[in-house]
């Protein structure tokens, strides 16, 4: 055995390399559509790969998955770190699978490469759901910018849906731009809050309240319950100041305990109500169409930008232009115009 290993180790690793390289997209998609979670995991890895050779295969996989007729609900879950998103998903996810749904959980956390601890934390927090045959949990790809994570997550959603997952939960860390990008990829946006965490209404970033279709005060248990009830009333009052959403929806406020499993069903009722109302008016489909259009524009912008800054002439010239701009010899607009002309003629 030992001998064999040393004799063959090179050969074996060559085979393994080849195997890793040559993915047959059609075979992979076939297995994935049959509900094979390993195939789904491999397809997501392919989509996440930054290797140029994988791009063609990844595109083929996504395109084939797009052809699948799917029915899904995409729910974004946001809130500050520690508010209980992962714990909530563990409890909420189990309710959803018990009702016959197949649940996929994706996370958008561009910081996850720096804070490996949070992934470990999430895995232990979703222990039961992780073992549920009708659930699939995939942490945020690491080592990518927010733009990179966003794109990969969007494509992963398509793959999960083709694999038969009917509810997609996207957990996002409530910092910076993350919420905005996740809001743009889901049907329903749920904001988790804590009661009694300082001045509730002062601490809210206005933009996030405007994005939320539902607000849940989490950790409504023990001594916290009374505070949670008060916070609910405060949020409801505050929300009256906002106009209803495009589809006439007024965001709902409720409270729950993810640990004690109370108030969870009410949240699903709110989301179901939202989905059936917005499907009836055609808003649901319209929103998804609009999101798809926006993704195209964003993808073009991202790609152009990346190509521009990678261009060898640009990398050579840009410092000179920057210096001239800083020393006010030329205007930033003129510099941009010149650089873009250089870029256009170089390609
Ligand atoms: N008392 C109580 N604690 C909770 C509840 N939900 C989460 N927690 C705790 O809050 C901490 C952070 O939870 P976690 O799910 O990791 O938050 P995340 O960072 O938003 O994903 C953990 O210690 C949880 O046990 C809840 O409903 N009640
Ligand atoms: Mg978490």
PDB file of C-alpha atoms in Angstrom, residues 39 54 129 146 151 177 190 226 261 263 289 295-296 301 319 331 343 345:
ATOM      1  CA  UNK A  39     -23.572  18.234  -7.777  1.00  0.00           C
ATOM      2  CA  UNK A  54     -13.778  27.553 -15.564  1.00  0.00           C
ATOM      3  CA  UNK A 129     -30.967  22.648   9.382  1.00  0.00           C
ATOM      4  CA  UNK A 146     -18.636  42.722  -2.564  1.00  0.00           C
ATOM      5  CA  UNK A 151     -22.440  38.110  -8.732  1.00  0.00           C
ATOM      6  CA  UNK A 177     -23.492  48.363   0.884  1.00  0.00           C
ATOM      7  CA  UNK A 190     -36.616  41.074   6.162  1.00  0.00           C
ATOM      8  CA  UNK A 226     -41.819  43.452  27.203  1.00  0.00           C
ATOM      9  CA  UNK A 261     -39.229  29.164  18.546  1.00  0.00           C
ATOM     10  CA  UNK A 263     -43.537  34.053  16.663  1.00  0.00           C
ATOM     11  CA  UNK A 289     -37.794  41.365 -14.582  1.00  0.00           C
ATOM     12  CA  UNK A 295     -28.102  42.895 -13.212  1.00  0.00           C
ATOM     13  CA  UNK A 296     -27.262  43.202 -16.885  1.00  0.00           C
ATOM     14  CA  UNK A 301     -20.417  48.319 -15.737  1.00  0.00           C
ATOM     15  CA  UNK A 319      -0.519  57.885 -12.525  1.00  0.00           C
ATOM     16  CA  UNK A 331      -9.721  68.706 -14.728  1.00  0.00           C
ATOM     17  CA  UNK A 343      -8.505  52.750 -23.634  1.00  0.00           C
ATOM     18  CA  UNK A 345      -7.873  52.930 -29.138  1.00  0.00           C
TER      19      UNK A 345
END
